[in-house]
Coordinates of C-alpha atoms in Angstrom, one line a residue:
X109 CA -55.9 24.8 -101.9
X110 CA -53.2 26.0 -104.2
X111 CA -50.1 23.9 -104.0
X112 CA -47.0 24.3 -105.6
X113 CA -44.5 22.0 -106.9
X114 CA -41.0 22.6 -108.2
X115 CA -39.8 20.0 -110.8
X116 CA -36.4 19.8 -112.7
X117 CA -38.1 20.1 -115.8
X118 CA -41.1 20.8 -117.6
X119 CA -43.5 19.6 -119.2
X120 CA -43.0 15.8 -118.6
X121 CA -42.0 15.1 -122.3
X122 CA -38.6 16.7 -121.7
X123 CA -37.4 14.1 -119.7
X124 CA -37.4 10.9 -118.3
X125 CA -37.4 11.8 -114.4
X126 CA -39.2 10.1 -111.3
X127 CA -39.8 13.5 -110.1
X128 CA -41.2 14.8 -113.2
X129 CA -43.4 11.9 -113.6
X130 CA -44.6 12.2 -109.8
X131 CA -45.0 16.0 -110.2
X132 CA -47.5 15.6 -113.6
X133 CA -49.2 12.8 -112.2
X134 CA -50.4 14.9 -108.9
X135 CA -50.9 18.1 -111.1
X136 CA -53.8 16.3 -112.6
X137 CA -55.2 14.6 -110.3
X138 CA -55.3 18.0 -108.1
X139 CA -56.6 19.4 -110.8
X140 CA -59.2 17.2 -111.3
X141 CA -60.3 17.4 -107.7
X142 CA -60.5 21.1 -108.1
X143 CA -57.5 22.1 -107.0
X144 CA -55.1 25.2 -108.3
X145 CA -51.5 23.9 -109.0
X146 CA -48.5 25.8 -110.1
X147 CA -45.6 24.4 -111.7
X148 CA -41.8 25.8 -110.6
X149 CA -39.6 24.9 -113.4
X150 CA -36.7 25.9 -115.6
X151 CA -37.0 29.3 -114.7
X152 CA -40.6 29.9 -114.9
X153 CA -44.1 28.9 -113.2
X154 CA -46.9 27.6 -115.0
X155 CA -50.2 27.4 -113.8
X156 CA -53.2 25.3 -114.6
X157 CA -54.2 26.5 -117.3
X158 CA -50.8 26.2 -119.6
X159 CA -50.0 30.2 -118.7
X160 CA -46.1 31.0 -118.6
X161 CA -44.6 33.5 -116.2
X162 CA -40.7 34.1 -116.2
X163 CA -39.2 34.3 -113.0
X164 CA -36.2 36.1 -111.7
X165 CA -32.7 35.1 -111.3
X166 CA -31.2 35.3 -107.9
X167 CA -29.9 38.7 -108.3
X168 CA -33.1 39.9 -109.1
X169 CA -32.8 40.6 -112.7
X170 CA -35.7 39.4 -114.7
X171 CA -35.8 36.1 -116.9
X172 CA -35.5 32.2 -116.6
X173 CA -32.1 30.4 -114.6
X174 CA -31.7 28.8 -118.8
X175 CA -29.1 26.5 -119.1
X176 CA -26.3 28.9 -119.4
X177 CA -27.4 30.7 -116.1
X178 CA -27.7 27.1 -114.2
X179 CA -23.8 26.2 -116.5
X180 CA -22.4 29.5 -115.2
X181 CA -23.8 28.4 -111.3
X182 CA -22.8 25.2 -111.4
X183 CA -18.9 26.3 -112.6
X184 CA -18.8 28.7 -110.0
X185 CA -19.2 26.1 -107.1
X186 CA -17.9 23.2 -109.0
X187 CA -16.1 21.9 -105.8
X188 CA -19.7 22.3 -103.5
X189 CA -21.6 19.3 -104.0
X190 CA -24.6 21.4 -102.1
X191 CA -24.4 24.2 -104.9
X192 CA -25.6 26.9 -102.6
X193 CA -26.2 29.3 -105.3
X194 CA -28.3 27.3 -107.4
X195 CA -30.6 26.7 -104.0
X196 CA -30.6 30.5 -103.2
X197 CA -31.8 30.8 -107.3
X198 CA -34.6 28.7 -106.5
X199 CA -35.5 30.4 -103.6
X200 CA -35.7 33.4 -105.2
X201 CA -37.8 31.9 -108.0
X202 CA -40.3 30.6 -105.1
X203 CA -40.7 33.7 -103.7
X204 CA -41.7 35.7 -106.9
X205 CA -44.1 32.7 -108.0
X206 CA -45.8 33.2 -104.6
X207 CA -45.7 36.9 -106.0
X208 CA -47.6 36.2 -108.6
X209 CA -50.2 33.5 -108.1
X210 CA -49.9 33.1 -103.7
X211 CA -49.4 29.5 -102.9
X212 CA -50.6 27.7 -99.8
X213 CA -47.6 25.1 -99.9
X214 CA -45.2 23.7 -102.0
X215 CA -44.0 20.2 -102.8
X216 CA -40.3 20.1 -103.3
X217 CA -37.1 17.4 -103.5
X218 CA -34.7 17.1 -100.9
X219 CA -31.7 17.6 -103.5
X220 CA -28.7 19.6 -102.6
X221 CA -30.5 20.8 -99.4
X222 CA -31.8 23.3 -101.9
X223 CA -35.7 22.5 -99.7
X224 CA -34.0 24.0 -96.9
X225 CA -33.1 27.4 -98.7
X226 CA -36.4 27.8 -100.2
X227 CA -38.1 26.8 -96.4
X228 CA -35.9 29.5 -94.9
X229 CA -35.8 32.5 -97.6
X230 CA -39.0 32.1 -99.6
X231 CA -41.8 32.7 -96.9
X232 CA -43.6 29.7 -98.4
X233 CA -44.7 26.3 -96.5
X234 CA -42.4 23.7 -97.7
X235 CA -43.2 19.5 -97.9
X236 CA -39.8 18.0 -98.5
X237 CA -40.4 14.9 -100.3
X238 CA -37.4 12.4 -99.9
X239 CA -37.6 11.6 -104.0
X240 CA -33.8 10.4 -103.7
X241 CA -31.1 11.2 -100.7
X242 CA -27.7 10.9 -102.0
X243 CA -26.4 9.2 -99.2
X244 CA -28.6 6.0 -100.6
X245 CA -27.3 6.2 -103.9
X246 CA -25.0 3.7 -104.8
X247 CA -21.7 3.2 -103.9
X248 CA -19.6 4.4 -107.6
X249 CA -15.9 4.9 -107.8
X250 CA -15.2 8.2 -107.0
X251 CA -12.2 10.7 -107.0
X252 CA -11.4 12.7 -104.4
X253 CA -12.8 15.8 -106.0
X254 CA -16.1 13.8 -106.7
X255 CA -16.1 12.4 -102.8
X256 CA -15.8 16.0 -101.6
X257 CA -18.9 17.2 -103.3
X258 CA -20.2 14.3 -102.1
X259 CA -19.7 14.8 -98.6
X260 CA -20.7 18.7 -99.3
X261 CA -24.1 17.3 -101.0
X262 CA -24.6 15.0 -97.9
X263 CA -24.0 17.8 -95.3
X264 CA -26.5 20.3 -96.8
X265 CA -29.3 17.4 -97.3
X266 CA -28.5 16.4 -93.3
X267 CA -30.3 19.8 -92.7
X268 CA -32.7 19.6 -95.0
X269 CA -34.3 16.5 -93.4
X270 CA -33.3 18.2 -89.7
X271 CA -35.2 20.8 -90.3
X272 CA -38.2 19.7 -92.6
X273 CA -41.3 20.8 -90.9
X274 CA -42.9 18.3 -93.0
X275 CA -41.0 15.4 -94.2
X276 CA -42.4 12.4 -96.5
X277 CA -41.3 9.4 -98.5
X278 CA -42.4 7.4 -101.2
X279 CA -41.0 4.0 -99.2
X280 CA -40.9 3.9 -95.2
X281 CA -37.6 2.3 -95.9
X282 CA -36.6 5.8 -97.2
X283 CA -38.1 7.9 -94.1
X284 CA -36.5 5.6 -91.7
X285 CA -32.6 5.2 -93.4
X286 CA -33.0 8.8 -93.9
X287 CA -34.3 10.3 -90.1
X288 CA -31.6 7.8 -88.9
X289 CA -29.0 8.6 -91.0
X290 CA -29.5 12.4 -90.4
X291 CA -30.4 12.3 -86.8
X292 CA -34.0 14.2 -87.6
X293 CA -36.1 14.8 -84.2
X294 CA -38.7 12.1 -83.3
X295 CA -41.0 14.9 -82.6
X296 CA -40.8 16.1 -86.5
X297 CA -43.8 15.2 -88.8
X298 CA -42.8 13.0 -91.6
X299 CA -44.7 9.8 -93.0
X300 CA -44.7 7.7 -96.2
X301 CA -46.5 8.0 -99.2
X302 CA -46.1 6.0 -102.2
X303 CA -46.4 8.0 -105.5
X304 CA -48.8 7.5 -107.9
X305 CA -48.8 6.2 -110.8
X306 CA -51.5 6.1 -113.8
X307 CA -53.1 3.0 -115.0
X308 CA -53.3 2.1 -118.5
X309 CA -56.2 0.6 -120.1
X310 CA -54.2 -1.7 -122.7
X311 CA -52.4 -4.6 -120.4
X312 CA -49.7 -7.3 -121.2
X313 CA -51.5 -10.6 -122.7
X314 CA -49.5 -13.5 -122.5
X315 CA -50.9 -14.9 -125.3
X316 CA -49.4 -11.2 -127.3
X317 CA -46.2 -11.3 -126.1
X318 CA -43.1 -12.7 -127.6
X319 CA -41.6 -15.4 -124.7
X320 CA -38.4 -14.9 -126.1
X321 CA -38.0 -11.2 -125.1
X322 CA -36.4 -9.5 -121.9
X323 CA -37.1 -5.6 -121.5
X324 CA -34.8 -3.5 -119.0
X325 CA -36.0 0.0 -118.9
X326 CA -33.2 2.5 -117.1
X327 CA -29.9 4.5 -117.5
X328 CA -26.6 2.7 -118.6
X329 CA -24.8 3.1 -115.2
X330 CA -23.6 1.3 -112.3
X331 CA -27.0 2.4 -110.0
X332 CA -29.7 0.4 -112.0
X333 CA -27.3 -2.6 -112.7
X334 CA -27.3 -2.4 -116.1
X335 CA -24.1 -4.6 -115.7
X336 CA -25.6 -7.2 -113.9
X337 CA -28.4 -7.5 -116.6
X338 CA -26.0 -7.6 -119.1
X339 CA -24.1 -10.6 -117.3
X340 CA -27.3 -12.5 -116.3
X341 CA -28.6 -12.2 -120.0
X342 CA -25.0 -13.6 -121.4
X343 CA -25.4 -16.4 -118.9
X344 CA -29.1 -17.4 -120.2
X345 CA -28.4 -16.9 -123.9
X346 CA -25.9 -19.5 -123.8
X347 CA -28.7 -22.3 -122.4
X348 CA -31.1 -20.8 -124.4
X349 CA -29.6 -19.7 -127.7
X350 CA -33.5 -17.6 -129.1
X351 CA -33.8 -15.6 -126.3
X352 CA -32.8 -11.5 -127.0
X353 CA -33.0 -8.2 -124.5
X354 CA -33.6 -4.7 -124.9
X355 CA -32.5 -1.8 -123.4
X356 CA -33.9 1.5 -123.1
X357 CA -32.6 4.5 -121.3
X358 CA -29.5 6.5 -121.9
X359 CA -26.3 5.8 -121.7
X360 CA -24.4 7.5 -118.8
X361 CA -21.7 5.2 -119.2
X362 CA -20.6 2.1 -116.8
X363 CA -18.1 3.2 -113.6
X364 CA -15.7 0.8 -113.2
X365 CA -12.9 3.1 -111.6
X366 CA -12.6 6.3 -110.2
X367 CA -13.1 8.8 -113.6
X368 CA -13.4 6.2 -115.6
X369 CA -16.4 5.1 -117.5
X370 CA -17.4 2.5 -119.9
X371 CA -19.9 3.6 -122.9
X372 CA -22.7 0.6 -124.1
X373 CA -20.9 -0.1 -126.9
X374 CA -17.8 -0.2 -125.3
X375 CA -18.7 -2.3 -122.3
X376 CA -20.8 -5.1 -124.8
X377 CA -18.0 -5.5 -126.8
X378 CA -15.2 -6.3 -123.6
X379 CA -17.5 -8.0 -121.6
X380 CA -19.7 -9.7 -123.5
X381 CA -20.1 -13.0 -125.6
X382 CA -20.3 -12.8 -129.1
X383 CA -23.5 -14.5 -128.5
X384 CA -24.5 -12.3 -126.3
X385 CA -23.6 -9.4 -128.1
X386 CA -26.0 -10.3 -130.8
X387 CA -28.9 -11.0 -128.8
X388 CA -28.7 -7.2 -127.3
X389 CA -30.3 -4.6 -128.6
X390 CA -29.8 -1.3 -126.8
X391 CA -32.3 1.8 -128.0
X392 CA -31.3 4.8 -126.2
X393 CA -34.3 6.9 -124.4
X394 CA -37.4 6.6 -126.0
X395 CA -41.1 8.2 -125.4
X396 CA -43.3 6.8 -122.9
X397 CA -46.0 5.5 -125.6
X398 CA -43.2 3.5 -127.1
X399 CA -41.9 2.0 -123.2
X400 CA -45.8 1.0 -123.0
X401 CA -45.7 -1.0 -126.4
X402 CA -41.9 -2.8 -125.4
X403 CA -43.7 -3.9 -122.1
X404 CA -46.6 -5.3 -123.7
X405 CA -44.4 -7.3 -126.4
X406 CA -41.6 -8.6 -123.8
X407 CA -42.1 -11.6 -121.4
X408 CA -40.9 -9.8 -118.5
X409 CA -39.5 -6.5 -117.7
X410 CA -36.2 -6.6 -115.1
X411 CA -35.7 -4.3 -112.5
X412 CA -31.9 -4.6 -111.6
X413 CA -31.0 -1.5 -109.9
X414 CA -28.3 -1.4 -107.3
X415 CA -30.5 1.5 -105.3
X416 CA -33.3 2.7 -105.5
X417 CA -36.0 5.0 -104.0
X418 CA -39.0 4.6 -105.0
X419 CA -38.7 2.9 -109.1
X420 CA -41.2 3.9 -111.0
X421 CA -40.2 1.6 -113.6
X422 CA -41.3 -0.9 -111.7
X423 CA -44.6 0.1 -110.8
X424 CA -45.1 1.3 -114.0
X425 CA -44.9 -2.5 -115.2
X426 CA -47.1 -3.8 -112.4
X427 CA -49.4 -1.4 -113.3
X428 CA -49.4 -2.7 -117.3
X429 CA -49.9 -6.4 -116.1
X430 CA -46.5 -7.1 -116.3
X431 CA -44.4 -9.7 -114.9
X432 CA -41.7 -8.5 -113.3
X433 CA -38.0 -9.2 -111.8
X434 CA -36.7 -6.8 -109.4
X435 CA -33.7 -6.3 -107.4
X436 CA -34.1 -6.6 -103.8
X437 CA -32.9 -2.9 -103.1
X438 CA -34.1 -1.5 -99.5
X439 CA -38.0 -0.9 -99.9
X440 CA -39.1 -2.7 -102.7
X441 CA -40.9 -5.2 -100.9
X442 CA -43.2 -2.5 -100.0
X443 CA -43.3 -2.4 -103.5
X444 CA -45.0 -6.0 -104.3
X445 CA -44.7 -9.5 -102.8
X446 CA -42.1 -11.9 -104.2
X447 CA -43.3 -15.1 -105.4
X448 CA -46.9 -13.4 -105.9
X449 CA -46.8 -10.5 -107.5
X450 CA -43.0 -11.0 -109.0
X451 CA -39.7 -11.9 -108.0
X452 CA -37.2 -10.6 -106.2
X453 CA -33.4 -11.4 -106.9
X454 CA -30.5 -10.3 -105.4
X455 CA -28.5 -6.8 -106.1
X456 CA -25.5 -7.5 -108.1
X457 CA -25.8 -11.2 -108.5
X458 CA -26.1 -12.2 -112.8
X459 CA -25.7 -15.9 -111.9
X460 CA -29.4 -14.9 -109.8
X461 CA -31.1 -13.0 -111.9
X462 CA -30.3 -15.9 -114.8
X463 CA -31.7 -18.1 -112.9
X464 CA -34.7 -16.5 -112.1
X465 CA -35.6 -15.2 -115.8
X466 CA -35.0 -18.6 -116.8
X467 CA -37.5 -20.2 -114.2
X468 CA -40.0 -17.6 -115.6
X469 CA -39.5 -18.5 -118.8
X470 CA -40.3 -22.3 -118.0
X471 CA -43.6 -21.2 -116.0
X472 CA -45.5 -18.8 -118.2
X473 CA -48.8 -19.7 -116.7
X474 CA -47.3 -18.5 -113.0
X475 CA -46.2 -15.5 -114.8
X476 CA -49.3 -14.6 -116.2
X477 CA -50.4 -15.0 -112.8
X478 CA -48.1 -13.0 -110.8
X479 CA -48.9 -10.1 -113.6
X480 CA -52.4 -10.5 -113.0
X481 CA -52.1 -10.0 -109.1
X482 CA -49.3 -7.0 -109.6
X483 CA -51.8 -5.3 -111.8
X484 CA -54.9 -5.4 -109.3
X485 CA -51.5 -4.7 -106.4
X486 CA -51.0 -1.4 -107.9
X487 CA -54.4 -0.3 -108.4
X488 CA -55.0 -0.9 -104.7
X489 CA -51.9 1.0 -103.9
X490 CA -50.4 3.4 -105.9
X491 CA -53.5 4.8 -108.2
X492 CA -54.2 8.0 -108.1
X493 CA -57.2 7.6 -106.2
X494 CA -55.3 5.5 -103.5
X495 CA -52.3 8.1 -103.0
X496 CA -54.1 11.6 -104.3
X497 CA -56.1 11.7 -101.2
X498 CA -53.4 11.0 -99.0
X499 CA -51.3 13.4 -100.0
X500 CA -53.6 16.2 -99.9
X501 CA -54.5 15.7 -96.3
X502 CA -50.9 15.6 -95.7
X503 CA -50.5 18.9 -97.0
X504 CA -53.4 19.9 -94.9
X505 CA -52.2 18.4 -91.7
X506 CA -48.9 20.5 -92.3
X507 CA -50.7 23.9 -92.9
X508 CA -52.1 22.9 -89.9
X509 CA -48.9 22.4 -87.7
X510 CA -47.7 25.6 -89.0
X511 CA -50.9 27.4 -87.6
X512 CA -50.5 25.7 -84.2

């Protein structure tokens, strides 16, 4: 087969994305299996051998939708959520990939309804993966310009799931809020497959690690709770003055109001201890080799998003051995099973999440343990060789629906 992806960016090293890192992670394993995959990204398609082809902009002049293209698109309709252009663009783009290399289906996100576009205009088979509906994101302050695109964003993703002729998750969580949510036909073909992640060969050692140290790995924003691990660490530090945090991820900036954000630096210094503020250190986004080596070092790795997906932070972490706190966000007990395989705390709750890093920190041997069992959890559930296989038959079950 030769399946197509598109992906907001490429290659992976650009950026830290869940979509990205699903995207690279089925390339190679379709690859591997002897697959041919093209990539739909940035303007361009590149096939599995590294090879670069420009694509077209909507209007049919030649070159890549570059950042000034996607600027001028975006300031056009910057009152549509749904950016209808932009979706149109990427059609377009489809189209003259399948031009160029035919593809048998394509793998796309749900975002802006832009999978509906390319299903419609494009000619090519089209697997809506549900990587992130924007109705489950969670609930900022908005202003009434932002809540309009909102609704507008909403609306085109209603018919993006409506009319998926193939429809798939990472959680079943996911698939059911969404097909309720948007009213999508029982008779429609949709299921849930995890997504895959890598496993490394170095693991977190208890015996390595520093007991002292707390990892969060994630934006600076209201959806993954950087607050609430900012509270819950100003809580423990003052019972236990040695212990220290660090952050990783960039800073978006913390919503408190309706167009109005708090920076790290900003936020630390109004909300924070003085003890507190000492024991943070924030790094910014960092490469993946060095998010492998902070795992490895920390005592546990927090999870404290306020919604979620699919977090491939987390599984990430299970699949290094490590122990892990996670936010109880709808679907991640699919992910792993509290009390053996981590914990689960409440969304929003710092007074929780203290207590539950400090209990950890009092039973090291139960962490080690729960690390061990998330480690051999993830291989038997989201390694490539437990979701690559699915996920191909699913693409052949859907060629085969079309035929029929």
């Amino acid at each position: 087969m030769h399946i197509g992806y598109c992906s907001p960016h490429w290659p992976p090293a650009m950026a830290a994305n869940g979509i990205v890192t699903y995207v690279a992670a089925m390339r190679d394993y379709l690859l591997a299996q002897g697959h041919r995959v093209s990539i739909i990204a940035d303007g361009q398609v590149v096939d599995g051998d590294g090879r670069i082809h420009d694509l077209p902009l909507a209007s049919g002049r030649a070159g890549p939708v570059n950042a000034l293209a996607r600027h001028w698109l975006r300031h056009r309709e910057r009152h549509r959520g749904d950016l209808p252009a932009i979706g149109r663009a990427v059609a377009a783009q489809v189209q003259a990939a399948h031009r160029i290399m035919p593809m048998d289906i394509l793998d796309m996100e749900e975002s802006f309804g832009w999978s509906d576009a390319v299903r419609r205009l494009s000619g090519v088979p089209v697997v809506t993966r549900l990587h992130g509906p924007f109705f489950l994101k969670a609930p900022v302050p908005r202003t009434e310009q932002e809540m309009e695109a909102y609704n507008h964003r909403c609306e085109a993703e209603r018919w993006a799931v409506r009319r998926a002729v193939s429809l798939t998750a990472p959680t079943r969580a996911t698939l059911q809020a969404a097909c309720a949510r948007y009213r999508r036909p029982a008779r429609g073909m949709s299921t849930a497959i995890p997504n895959p992640v890598g496993l490394p060969a170095r693991q977190w050692r208890l015996d390595d690690c520093d007991r002292q140290h707390i990892l969060m790995v994630g934006r600076f924003d209201y959806a993954k709770g950087a607050d609430t691990m900012l509270l819950a660490f100003d809580r423990l530090i003052a019972r236990r003055p040695s212990v220290r945090l660090t952050l990783v991820g960039p800073d978006w900036g913390m919503a408190l109001s309706p167009g109005r954000a708090l920076s790290f630096k900003d936020y630390v210094a109004t909300h924070l201890s003085p003890r507190g503020r000492e024991g943070v250190r924030f790094i910014g986004r960092q490469p993946p080799d060095t998010i492998a080596r902070l795992r490895r070092k920390a005592f546990v790795t927090v999870q404290a998003s306020r919604s979620e997906t699919y977090s491939y932070t987390l599984v990430e972490s299970l699949a290094a051995g490590c122990p892990v706190i996670s936010t109880d966000w709808a679907g991640a007990e699919e992910m792993f099973q509290a009390g053996r395989q981590g914990l689960l705390t409440p969304m929003g709750d710092p007074d929780a999440l203290a207590r539950n890093l400090e209990w950890l920190m009092d039973h090291p041997e139960e962490a080690a343990s729960m690390a061990d069992n998330g480690r051999r959890h993830c291989r038997e559930r989201f390694s490539m060789e437990a979701v690559g296989g699915r996920m191909v038959d699913w693409y052949r079950a859907t060629l085969a629906e079309r035929r029929r």
